[in-house]
Amino acid sequence: MRTPRRCSRNGCPRQPVATLTYIYAESTAVVGPLAAFAEPHSYDLCESHARGLTAPRGWDLVRHEGEYGPPPPSSDDLVALAEAVREAARPAPHKEDPSNYPHQQGRRGHLRVIPPDA
């Protein structure tokens, strides 16, 4: 099951509301609204980390000035919810009755010994 996106800062459990990307050729860091998909070279940030971010010395920082809203539900969220509902609705596995096996001669865990005459 997939996990929901979280802030990219180490140890931060909050949901992201912004995405940080770098334009290395222009020495610019850009903090904007949350991207629709997690990209390998971008970083998801919660509101406090997005607002408190500073750029490296000599770099420009372009920051979205509007409000950071909560991310819209994605198809990943819907798939995770559907999987959780399916798992909860699945009946509990029943224990097998040992009397159903006529030639049960030594059963260990999930393995059965089959008699040689079979």
Short mmCIF file of N, CA and C in Angstrom, two decimals:
data_model
loop_
_atom_site.label_atom_id
_atom_site.label_comp_id
_atom_site.label_asym_id
_atom_site.label_seq_id
_atom_site.Cartn_x
_atom_site.Cartn_y
_atom_site.Cartn_z
N MET A 1 0.84 -1.17 0.00
CA MET A 1 0.00 0.00 0.00
C MET A 1 0.89 1.24 0.00
N ARG A 2 0.51 2.23 -0.74
CA ARG A 2 1.29 3.45 -0.82
C ARG A 2 1.02 4.34 0.39
N THR A 3 2.05 5.07 0.77
CA THR A 3 1.89 6.00 1.86
C THR A 3 1.64 7.39 1.32
N PRO A 4 0.93 8.22 2.07
CA PRO A 4 0.71 9.58 1.60
C PRO A 4 2.02 10.37 1.61
N ARG A 5 2.08 11.39 0.78
CA ARG A 5 3.28 12.23 0.73
C ARG A 5 3.43 12.98 2.05
N ARG A 6 4.71 13.14 2.45
CA ARG A 6 5.03 13.89 3.66
C ARG A 6 6.08 14.93 3.32
N CYS A 7 6.28 15.83 4.23
CA CYS A 7 7.31 16.86 4.08
C CYS A 7 8.66 16.17 3.90
N SER A 8 9.49 16.70 3.01
CA SER A 8 10.78 16.09 2.71
C SER A 8 11.83 16.33 3.78
N ARG A 9 11.60 17.25 4.70
CA ARG A 9 12.57 17.51 5.76
C ARG A 9 12.63 16.33 6.70
N ASN A 10 13.82 15.96 7.10
CA ASN A 10 14.00 14.79 7.98
C ASN A 10 13.19 14.93 9.26
N GLY A 11 12.44 13.89 9.57
CA GLY A 11 11.69 13.84 10.82
C GLY A 11 10.40 14.63 10.84
N CYS A 12 10.04 15.30 9.77
CA CYS A 12 8.81 16.09 9.75
C CYS A 12 7.66 15.22 9.26
N PRO A 13 6.64 14.98 10.09
CA PRO A 13 5.54 14.11 9.70
C PRO A 13 4.38 14.82 9.01
N ARG A 14 4.48 16.15 8.85
CA ARG A 14 3.35 16.91 8.32
C ARG A 14 3.17 16.71 6.81
N GLN A 15 1.94 17.00 6.37
CA GLN A 15 1.61 16.90 4.94
C GLN A 15 2.22 18.08 4.21
N PRO A 16 2.70 17.84 2.99
CA PRO A 16 3.27 18.96 2.22
C PRO A 16 2.19 19.84 1.61
N VAL A 17 2.55 21.12 1.45
CA VAL A 17 1.65 22.06 0.78
C VAL A 17 2.38 22.83 -0.30
N ALA A 18 3.70 22.63 -0.40
CA ALA A 18 4.51 23.36 -1.38
C ALA A 18 5.57 22.42 -1.94
N THR A 19 6.11 22.80 -3.10
CA THR A 19 7.18 22.03 -3.73
C THR A 19 8.38 22.94 -3.97
N LEU A 20 9.55 22.46 -3.60
CA LEU A 20 10.80 23.18 -3.81
C LEU A 20 11.54 22.55 -4.97
N THR A 21 11.93 23.37 -5.91
CA THR A 21 12.77 22.91 -7.03
C THR A 21 13.93 23.87 -7.18
N TYR A 22 14.99 23.39 -7.76
CA TYR A 22 16.18 24.20 -8.00
C TYR A 22 16.41 24.34 -9.50
N ILE A 23 16.77 25.54 -9.91
CA ILE A 23 17.22 25.78 -11.29
C ILE A 23 18.71 26.06 -11.17
N TYR A 24 19.50 25.04 -11.32
CA TYR A 24 20.94 25.15 -11.08
C TYR A 24 21.62 26.11 -12.04
N ALA A 25 21.21 26.13 -13.30
CA ALA A 25 21.85 26.99 -14.29
C ALA A 25 21.68 28.46 -13.95
N GLU A 26 20.61 28.81 -13.23
CA GLU A 26 20.35 30.20 -12.87
C GLU A 26 20.58 30.47 -11.39
N SER A 27 21.07 29.49 -10.65
CA SER A 27 21.28 29.61 -9.20
C SER A 27 20.02 30.14 -8.51
N THR A 28 18.90 29.47 -8.77
CA THR A 28 17.62 29.90 -8.24
C THR A 28 16.89 28.72 -7.59
N ALA A 29 16.32 28.99 -6.42
CA ALA A 29 15.45 28.03 -5.75
C ALA A 29 14.03 28.55 -5.87
N VAL A 30 13.09 27.67 -6.21
CA VAL A 30 11.69 28.07 -6.41
C VAL A 30 10.81 27.28 -5.46
N VAL A 31 10.03 28.00 -4.65
CA VAL A 31 9.05 27.37 -3.76
C VAL A 31 7.68 27.76 -4.26
N GLY A 32 6.94 26.78 -4.74
CA GLY A 32 5.62 27.06 -5.31
C GLY A 32 4.58 26.11 -4.75
N PRO A 33 3.36 26.18 -5.27
CA PRO A 33 2.30 25.27 -4.82
C PRO A 33 2.72 23.81 -5.02
N LEU A 34 2.09 22.94 -4.28
CA LEU A 34 2.42 21.52 -4.32
C LEU A 34 2.22 20.96 -5.72
N ALA A 35 3.23 20.26 -6.21
CA ALA A 35 3.15 19.62 -7.52
C ALA A 35 2.16 18.46 -7.47
N ALA A 36 1.57 18.17 -8.61
CA ALA A 36 0.57 17.10 -8.68
C ALA A 36 1.18 15.74 -8.36
N PHE A 37 2.43 15.53 -8.74
CA PHE A 37 3.10 14.25 -8.50
C PHE A 37 4.46 14.50 -7.85
N ALA A 38 4.90 13.56 -7.04
CA ALA A 38 6.23 13.65 -6.44
C ALA A 38 7.26 13.40 -7.53
N GLU A 39 8.17 14.31 -7.70
CA GLU A 39 9.23 14.19 -8.71
C GLU A 39 10.53 13.88 -8.01
N PRO A 40 11.45 13.18 -8.66
CA PRO A 40 12.71 12.81 -8.01
C PRO A 40 13.61 14.00 -7.67
N HIS A 41 13.55 15.09 -8.42
CA HIS A 41 14.46 16.21 -8.18
C HIS A 41 13.74 17.41 -7.61
N SER A 42 12.63 17.18 -6.93
CA SER A 42 11.92 18.24 -6.24
C SER A 42 11.63 17.76 -4.82
N TYR A 43 11.32 18.71 -3.96
CA TYR A 43 11.13 18.39 -2.55
C TYR A 43 9.79 18.94 -2.08
N ASP A 44 9.00 18.10 -1.43
CA ASP A 44 7.72 18.52 -0.88
C ASP A 44 7.97 19.10 0.51
N LEU A 45 7.35 20.24 0.79
CA LEU A 45 7.55 20.90 2.07
C LEU A 45 6.22 21.23 2.73
N CYS A 46 6.16 21.13 4.06
CA CYS A 46 4.99 21.57 4.80
C CYS A 46 5.02 23.10 4.84
N GLU A 47 3.95 23.70 5.35
CA GLU A 47 3.86 25.16 5.30
C GLU A 47 4.97 25.85 6.10
N SER A 48 5.29 25.35 7.28
CA SER A 48 6.32 26.02 8.09
C SER A 48 7.70 25.93 7.43
N HIS A 49 8.02 24.80 6.83
CA HIS A 49 9.31 24.67 6.16
C HIS A 49 9.34 25.45 4.85
N ALA A 50 8.21 25.54 4.16
CA ALA A 50 8.16 26.32 2.92
C ALA A 50 8.34 27.81 3.20
N ARG A 51 7.74 28.29 4.27
CA ARG A 51 7.84 29.72 4.60
C ARG A 51 9.19 30.07 5.21
N GLY A 52 9.81 29.12 5.90
CA GLY A 52 11.08 29.41 6.58
C GLY A 52 12.32 29.08 5.76
N LEU A 53 12.14 28.61 4.54
CA LEU A 53 13.28 28.20 3.72
C LEU A 53 14.13 29.41 3.30
N THR A 54 15.43 29.25 3.34
CA THR A 54 16.35 30.27 2.82
C THR A 54 17.18 29.63 1.73
N ALA A 55 17.62 30.43 0.78
CA ALA A 55 18.42 29.93 -0.34
C ALA A 55 19.90 29.98 0.04
N PRO A 56 20.71 29.16 -0.61
CA PRO A 56 22.16 29.22 -0.35
C PRO A 56 22.71 30.60 -0.73
N ARG A 57 23.83 30.96 -0.13
CA ARG A 57 24.46 32.26 -0.40
C ARG A 57 24.75 32.39 -1.89
N GLY A 58 24.36 33.53 -2.46
CA GLY A 58 24.57 33.79 -3.88
C GLY A 58 23.43 33.31 -4.77
N TRP A 59 22.44 32.65 -4.19
CA TRP A 59 21.30 32.14 -4.95
C TRP A 59 20.11 33.07 -4.78
N ASP A 60 19.21 33.06 -5.74
CA ASP A 60 17.94 33.78 -5.64
C ASP A 60 16.88 32.81 -5.16
N LEU A 61 15.91 33.35 -4.43
CA LEU A 61 14.79 32.54 -3.96
C LEU A 61 13.51 33.14 -4.50
N VAL A 62 12.75 32.36 -5.24
CA VAL A 62 11.45 32.77 -5.75
C VAL A 62 10.43 31.98 -4.94
N ARG A 63 9.55 32.72 -4.23
CA ARG A 63 8.59 32.06 -3.34
C ARG A 63 7.17 32.46 -3.72
N HIS A 64 6.28 31.50 -3.73
CA HIS A 64 4.85 31.74 -3.97
C HIS A 64 4.34 32.59 -2.81
N GLU A 65 3.72 33.71 -3.11
CA GLU A 65 3.27 34.63 -2.07
C GLU A 65 1.86 34.36 -1.58
N GLY A 66 1.08 33.54 -2.30
CA GLY A 66 -0.30 33.26 -1.90
C GLY A 66 -0.36 32.29 -0.74
N GLU A 67 -1.58 31.92 -0.41
CA GLU A 67 -1.80 30.94 0.65
C GLU A 67 -1.48 29.54 0.13
N TYR A 68 -0.92 28.72 1.00
CA TYR A 68 -0.69 27.32 0.66
C TYR A 68 -1.88 26.54 1.18
N GLY A 69 -2.66 26.01 0.29
CA GLY A 69 -3.83 25.23 0.69
C GLY A 69 -3.48 23.78 0.85
N PRO A 70 -4.37 23.02 1.48
CA PRO A 70 -4.11 21.59 1.60
C PRO A 70 -4.13 20.94 0.22
N PRO A 71 -3.35 19.90 0.04
CA PRO A 71 -3.31 19.25 -1.27
C PRO A 71 -4.65 18.60 -1.60
N PRO A 72 -5.04 18.65 -2.87
CA PRO A 72 -6.29 17.99 -3.25
C PRO A 72 -6.12 16.47 -3.17
N PRO A 73 -7.20 15.75 -2.96
CA PRO A 73 -7.08 14.29 -2.92
C PRO A 73 -6.58 13.78 -4.28
N SER A 74 -5.67 12.85 -4.22
CA SER A 74 -5.13 12.30 -5.46
C SER A 74 -5.68 10.89 -5.68
N SER A 75 -5.41 10.36 -6.85
CA SER A 75 -5.87 9.00 -7.14
C SER A 75 -5.15 8.00 -6.23
N ASP A 76 -3.91 8.33 -5.80
CA ASP A 76 -3.20 7.45 -4.87
C ASP A 76 -3.98 7.33 -3.56
N ASP A 77 -4.53 8.47 -3.10
CA ASP A 77 -5.32 8.44 -1.87
C ASP A 77 -6.55 7.56 -2.04
N LEU A 78 -7.19 7.68 -3.19
CA LEU A 78 -8.40 6.88 -3.44
C LEU A 78 -8.06 5.40 -3.55
N VAL A 79 -6.95 5.08 -4.17
CA VAL A 79 -6.53 3.67 -4.29
C VAL A 79 -6.20 3.12 -2.91
N ALA A 80 -5.50 3.90 -2.08
CA ALA A 80 -5.16 3.44 -0.74
C ALA A 80 -6.43 3.22 0.09
N LEU A 81 -7.40 4.12 -0.06
CA LEU A 81 -8.65 3.96 0.67
C LEU A 81 -9.40 2.71 0.21
N ALA A 82 -9.44 2.48 -1.09
CA ALA A 82 -10.12 1.30 -1.63
C ALA A 82 -9.44 0.02 -1.14
N GLU A 83 -8.11 0.02 -1.10
CA GLU A 83 -7.39 -1.17 -0.62
C GLU A 83 -7.67 -1.41 0.86
N ALA A 84 -7.74 -0.34 1.65
CA ALA A 84 -8.03 -0.49 3.08
C ALA A 84 -9.43 -1.04 3.30
N VAL A 85 -10.40 -0.56 2.52
CA VAL A 85 -11.78 -1.06 2.64
C VAL A 85 -11.84 -2.52 2.23
N ARG A 86 -11.16 -2.87 1.13
CA ARG A 86 -11.13 -4.26 0.68
C ARG A 86 -10.52 -5.17 1.76
N GLU A 87 -9.43 -4.71 2.36
CA GLU A 87 -8.76 -5.51 3.39
C GLU A 87 -9.66 -5.68 4.61
N ALA A 88 -10.37 -4.63 5.01
CA ALA A 88 -11.25 -4.71 6.17
C ALA A 88 -12.46 -5.62 5.89
N ALA A 89 -12.91 -5.66 4.65
CA ALA A 89 -14.08 -6.47 4.31
C ALA A 89 -13.74 -7.94 4.09
N ARG A 90 -12.47 -8.25 3.92
CA ARG A 90 -12.05 -9.63 3.69
C ARG A 90 -12.34 -10.46 4.93
N PRO A 91 -12.99 -11.63 4.78
CA PRO A 91 -13.28 -12.46 5.95
C PRO A 91 -11.98 -12.99 6.57
N ALA A 92 -12.05 -13.16 7.87
CA ALA A 92 -10.89 -13.68 8.58
C ALA A 92 -10.63 -15.12 8.14
N PRO A 93 -9.37 -15.50 7.98
CA PRO A 93 -9.09 -16.89 7.57
C PRO A 93 -9.52 -17.85 8.67
N HIS A 94 -10.18 -18.94 8.25
CA HIS A 94 -10.64 -19.92 9.23
C HIS A 94 -9.58 -20.99 9.42
N LYS A 95 -9.59 -21.55 10.61
CA LYS A 95 -8.65 -22.62 10.93
C LYS A 95 -9.13 -23.90 10.26
N GLU A 96 -8.18 -24.63 9.69
CA GLU A 96 -8.55 -25.89 9.06
C GLU A 96 -8.76 -26.96 10.13
N ASP A 97 -9.78 -27.77 9.92
CA ASP A 97 -10.10 -28.85 10.84
C ASP A 97 -9.21 -30.05 10.51
N PRO A 98 -8.35 -30.48 11.45
CA PRO A 98 -7.46 -31.62 11.17
C PRO A 98 -8.20 -32.90 10.85
N SER A 99 -9.46 -33.04 11.26
CA SER A 99 -10.19 -34.28 10.98
C SER A 99 -10.56 -34.37 9.50
N ASN A 100 -10.42 -33.29 8.74
CA ASN A 100 -10.72 -33.32 7.30
C ASN A 100 -9.66 -34.06 6.50
N TYR A 101 -8.52 -34.34 7.09
CA TYR A 101 -7.42 -35.02 6.39
C TYR A 101 -7.34 -36.46 6.86
N PRO A 102 -7.77 -37.41 6.01
CA PRO A 102 -7.82 -38.80 6.47
C PRO A 102 -6.45 -39.40 6.72
N HIS A 103 -5.44 -39.03 5.98
CA HIS A 103 -4.12 -39.65 6.14
C HIS A 103 -3.15 -38.68 6.78
N GLN A 104 -3.57 -37.98 7.77
CA GLN A 104 -2.69 -37.00 8.40
C GLN A 104 -1.74 -37.72 9.34
N GLN A 105 -0.49 -37.87 8.92
CA GLN A 105 0.50 -38.53 9.74
C GLN A 105 1.67 -37.59 9.93
N GLY A 106 1.58 -36.71 10.75
CA GLY A 106 2.70 -35.80 11.00
C GLY A 106 2.52 -34.50 10.25
N ARG A 107 2.04 -33.55 10.93
CA ARG A 107 1.85 -32.23 10.32
C ARG A 107 2.71 -31.25 11.09
N ARG A 108 3.55 -30.50 10.36
CA ARG A 108 4.40 -29.50 10.99
C ARG A 108 4.16 -28.17 10.31
N GLY A 109 3.53 -27.24 11.03
CA GLY A 109 3.29 -25.92 10.48
C GLY A 109 2.39 -26.01 9.25
N HIS A 110 2.88 -25.56 8.13
CA HIS A 110 2.07 -25.55 6.92
C HIS A 110 2.38 -26.74 6.01
N LEU A 111 3.28 -27.63 6.45
CA LEU A 111 3.67 -28.79 5.64
C LEU A 111 2.93 -30.04 6.12
N ARG A 112 2.61 -30.92 5.18
CA ARG A 112 1.98 -32.18 5.52
C ARG A 112 2.85 -33.32 5.00
N VAL A 113 2.91 -34.39 5.75
CA VAL A 113 3.61 -35.59 5.31
C VAL A 113 2.61 -36.48 4.59
N ILE A 114 2.93 -36.85 3.36
CA ILE A 114 2.04 -37.70 2.58
C ILE A 114 2.53 -39.13 2.74
N PRO A 115 1.62 -40.05 3.08
CA PRO A 115 2.05 -41.45 3.26
C PRO A 115 2.57 -42.01 1.94
N PRO A 116 3.51 -42.98 1.98
CA PRO A 116 4.12 -43.52 0.77
C PRO A 116 3.17 -44.27 -0.15
N ASP A 117 2.05 -44.80 0.38
CA ASP A 117 1.14 -45.55 -0.48
C ASP A 117 0.24 -44.65 -1.33
N ALA A 118 0.30 -43.35 -1.16
CA ALA A 118 -0.58 -42.44 -1.92
C ALA A 118 -0.08 -42.18 -3.30
#
